[in-house]
Coordinates of C-alpha atoms in Angstrom, one line a residue:
X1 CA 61.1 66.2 76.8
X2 CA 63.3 63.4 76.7
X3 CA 65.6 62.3 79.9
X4 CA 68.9 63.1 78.1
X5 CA 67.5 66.7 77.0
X6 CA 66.3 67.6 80.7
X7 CA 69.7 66.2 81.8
X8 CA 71.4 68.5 79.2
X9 CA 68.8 71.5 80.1
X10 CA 70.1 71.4 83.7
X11 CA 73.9 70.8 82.6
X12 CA 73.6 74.2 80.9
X13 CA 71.5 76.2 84.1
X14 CA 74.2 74.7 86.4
X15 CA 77.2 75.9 83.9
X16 CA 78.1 72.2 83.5
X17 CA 79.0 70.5 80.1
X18 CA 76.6 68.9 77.9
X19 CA 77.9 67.1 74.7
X20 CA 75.3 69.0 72.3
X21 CA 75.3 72.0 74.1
X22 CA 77.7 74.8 72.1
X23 CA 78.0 76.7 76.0
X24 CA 79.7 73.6 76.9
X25 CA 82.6 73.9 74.5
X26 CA 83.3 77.4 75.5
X27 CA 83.3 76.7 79.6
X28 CA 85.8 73.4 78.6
X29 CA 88.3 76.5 76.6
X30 CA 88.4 78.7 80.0
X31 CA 88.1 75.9 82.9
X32 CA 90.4 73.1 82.0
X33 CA 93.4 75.2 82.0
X34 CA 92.0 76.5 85.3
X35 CA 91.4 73.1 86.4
X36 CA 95.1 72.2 85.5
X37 CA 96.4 74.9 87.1
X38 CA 95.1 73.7 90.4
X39 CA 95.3 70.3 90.5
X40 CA 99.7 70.9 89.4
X41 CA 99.3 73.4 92.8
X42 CA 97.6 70.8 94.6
X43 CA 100.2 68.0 93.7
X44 CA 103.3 70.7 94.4
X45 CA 102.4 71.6 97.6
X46 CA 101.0 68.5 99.2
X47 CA 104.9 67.1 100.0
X48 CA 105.4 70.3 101.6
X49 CA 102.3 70.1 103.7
X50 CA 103.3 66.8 104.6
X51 CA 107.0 67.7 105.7
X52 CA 106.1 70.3 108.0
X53 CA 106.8 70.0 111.3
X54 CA 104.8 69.7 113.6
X55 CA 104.1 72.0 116.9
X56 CA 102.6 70.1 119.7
X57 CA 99.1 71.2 120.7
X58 CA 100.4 71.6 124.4
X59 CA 103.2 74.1 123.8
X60 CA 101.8 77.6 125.3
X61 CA 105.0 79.5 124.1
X62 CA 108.2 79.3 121.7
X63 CA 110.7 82.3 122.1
X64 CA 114.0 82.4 120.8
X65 CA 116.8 85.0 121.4
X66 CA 120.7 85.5 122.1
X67 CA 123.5 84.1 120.8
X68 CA 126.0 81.5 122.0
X69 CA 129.2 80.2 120.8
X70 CA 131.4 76.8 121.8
X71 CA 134.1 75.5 120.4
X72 CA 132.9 71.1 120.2
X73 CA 129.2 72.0 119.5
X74 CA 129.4 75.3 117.0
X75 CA 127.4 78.1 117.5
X76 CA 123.3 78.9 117.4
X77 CA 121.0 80.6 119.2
X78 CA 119.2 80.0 123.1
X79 CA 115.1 79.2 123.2
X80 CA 112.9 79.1 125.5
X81 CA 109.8 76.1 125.2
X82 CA 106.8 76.9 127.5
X83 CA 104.4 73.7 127.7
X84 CA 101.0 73.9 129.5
X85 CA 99.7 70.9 131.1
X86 CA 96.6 69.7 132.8
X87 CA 92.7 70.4 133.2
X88 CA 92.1 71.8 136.6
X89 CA 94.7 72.8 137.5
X90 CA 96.6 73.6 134.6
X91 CA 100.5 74.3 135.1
X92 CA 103.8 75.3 132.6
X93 CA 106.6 73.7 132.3
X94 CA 109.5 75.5 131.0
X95 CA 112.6 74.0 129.1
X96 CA 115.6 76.2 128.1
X97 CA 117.3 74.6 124.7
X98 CA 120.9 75.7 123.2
X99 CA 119.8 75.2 119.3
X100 CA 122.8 74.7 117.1
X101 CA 122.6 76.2 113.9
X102 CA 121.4 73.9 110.5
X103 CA 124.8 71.8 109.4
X104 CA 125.6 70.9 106.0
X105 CA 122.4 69.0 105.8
X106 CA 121.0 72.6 107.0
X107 CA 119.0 70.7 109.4
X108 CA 119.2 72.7 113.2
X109 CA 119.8 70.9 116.6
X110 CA 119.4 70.8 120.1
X111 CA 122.8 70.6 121.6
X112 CA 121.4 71.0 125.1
X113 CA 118.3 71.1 127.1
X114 CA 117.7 71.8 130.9
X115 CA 114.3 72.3 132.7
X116 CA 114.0 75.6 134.1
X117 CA 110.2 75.2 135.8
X118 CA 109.0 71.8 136.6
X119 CA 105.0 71.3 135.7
X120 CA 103.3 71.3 138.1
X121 CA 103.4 74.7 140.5
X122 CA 102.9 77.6 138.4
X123 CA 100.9 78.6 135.4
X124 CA 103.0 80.7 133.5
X125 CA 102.9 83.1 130.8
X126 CA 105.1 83.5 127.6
X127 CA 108.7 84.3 128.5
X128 CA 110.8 87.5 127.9
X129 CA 114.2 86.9 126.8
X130 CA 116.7 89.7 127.3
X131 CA 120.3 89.6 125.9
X132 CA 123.0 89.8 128.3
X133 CA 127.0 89.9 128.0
X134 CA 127.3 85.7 129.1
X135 CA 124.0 85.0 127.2
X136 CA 120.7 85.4 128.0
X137 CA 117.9 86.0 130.7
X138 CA 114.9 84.6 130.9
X139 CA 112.1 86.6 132.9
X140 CA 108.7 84.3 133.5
X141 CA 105.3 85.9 135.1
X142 CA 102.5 83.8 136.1
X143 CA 100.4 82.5 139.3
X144 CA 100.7 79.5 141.7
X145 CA 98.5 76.7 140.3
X146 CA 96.9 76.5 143.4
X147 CA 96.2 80.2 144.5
X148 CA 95.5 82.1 141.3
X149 CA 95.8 85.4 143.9
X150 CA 99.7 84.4 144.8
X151 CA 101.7 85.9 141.7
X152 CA 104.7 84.5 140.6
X153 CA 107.7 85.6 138.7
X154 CA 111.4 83.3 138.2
X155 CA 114.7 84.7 136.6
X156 CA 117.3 82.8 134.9
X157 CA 120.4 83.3 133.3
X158 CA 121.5 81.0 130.5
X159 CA 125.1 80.7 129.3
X160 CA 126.7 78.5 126.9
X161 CA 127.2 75.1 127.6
X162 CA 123.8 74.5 128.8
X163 CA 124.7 76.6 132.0
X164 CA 121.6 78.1 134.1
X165 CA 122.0 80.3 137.0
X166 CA 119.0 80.7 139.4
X167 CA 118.4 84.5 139.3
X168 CA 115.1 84.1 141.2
X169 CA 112.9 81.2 142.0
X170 CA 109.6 80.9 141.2
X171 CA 108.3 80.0 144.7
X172 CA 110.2 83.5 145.8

């Protein structure tokens, strides 16, 4: 047996084309369109993949809620960003944002942004975001960084404008 015919023997056993082989012609029929089928959904989809965005690896939490309303910067909803931090000692920080609804480019936007828990003291948990008649309250639970035993938990009250009240401190 020749080279080209073991070559061809295995091509057949492996359901790969062989130019002699009439299997060959038949697997071409039903896998090219298959093949061209994914290689258009490959080519579609890789700009999406490409455009989007990107969550930073250190963001613990991202909860959104409420409604606010001003007259210079439009109206949108409030969010809440919690960010863990460190190795040892790993701590949260918190950041309330006022996001704008998308424009005509359709593209949304922070119109303000005010830290509610500096890194650093607590390790926090996801937020809970309750609706309120001036805007929204933001309930966080966790521990000290320091003394896992000392539990924690902060209120704040966010209004529009980028206004935050103090409900509760962490360290309270």
């Amino acid at each position: 047996m020749s080279r080209h015919d073991l070559h061809c023997d295995l091509g057949r056993r492996l359901l790969f084309t062989c130019a002699n082989a009439p299997r060959s012609r038949e697997l071409r029929r039903i896998l090219a369109p298959a093949l061209l089928w994914l290689a258009s959904l490959w080519a579609v989809s890789a700009p999406a993949l490409a455009q989007a965005p990107v969550v930073e690896p250190n963001v613990d939490a991202v909860v959104q809620a409420g409604r606010w309303s001003e007259v210079e910067a439009g109206e949108g909803s409030y969010r809440v960003v919690v960010v863990g931090q460190g190795f040892e000692h790993v701590s949260t920080r918190v950041l309330a944002q006022w996001k704008a609804d998308g424009g005509e480019d359709g593209q949304a936007r922070i119109v303000h942004e005010a830290e509610l828990v500096a890194p650093g003291n607590y390790s926090l948990t996801a937020p809970k975001l309750t609706t309120t008649a001036s805007g929204v309250r933001v309930e966080l639970r966790g521990v000290a960084t320091y003394d896992s035993r000392r539990r924690v938990v902060c209120r704040f009250d966010l209004a529009p404008g980028g206004k935050v009240t103090v409900v509760r401190a962490c360290g309270l």
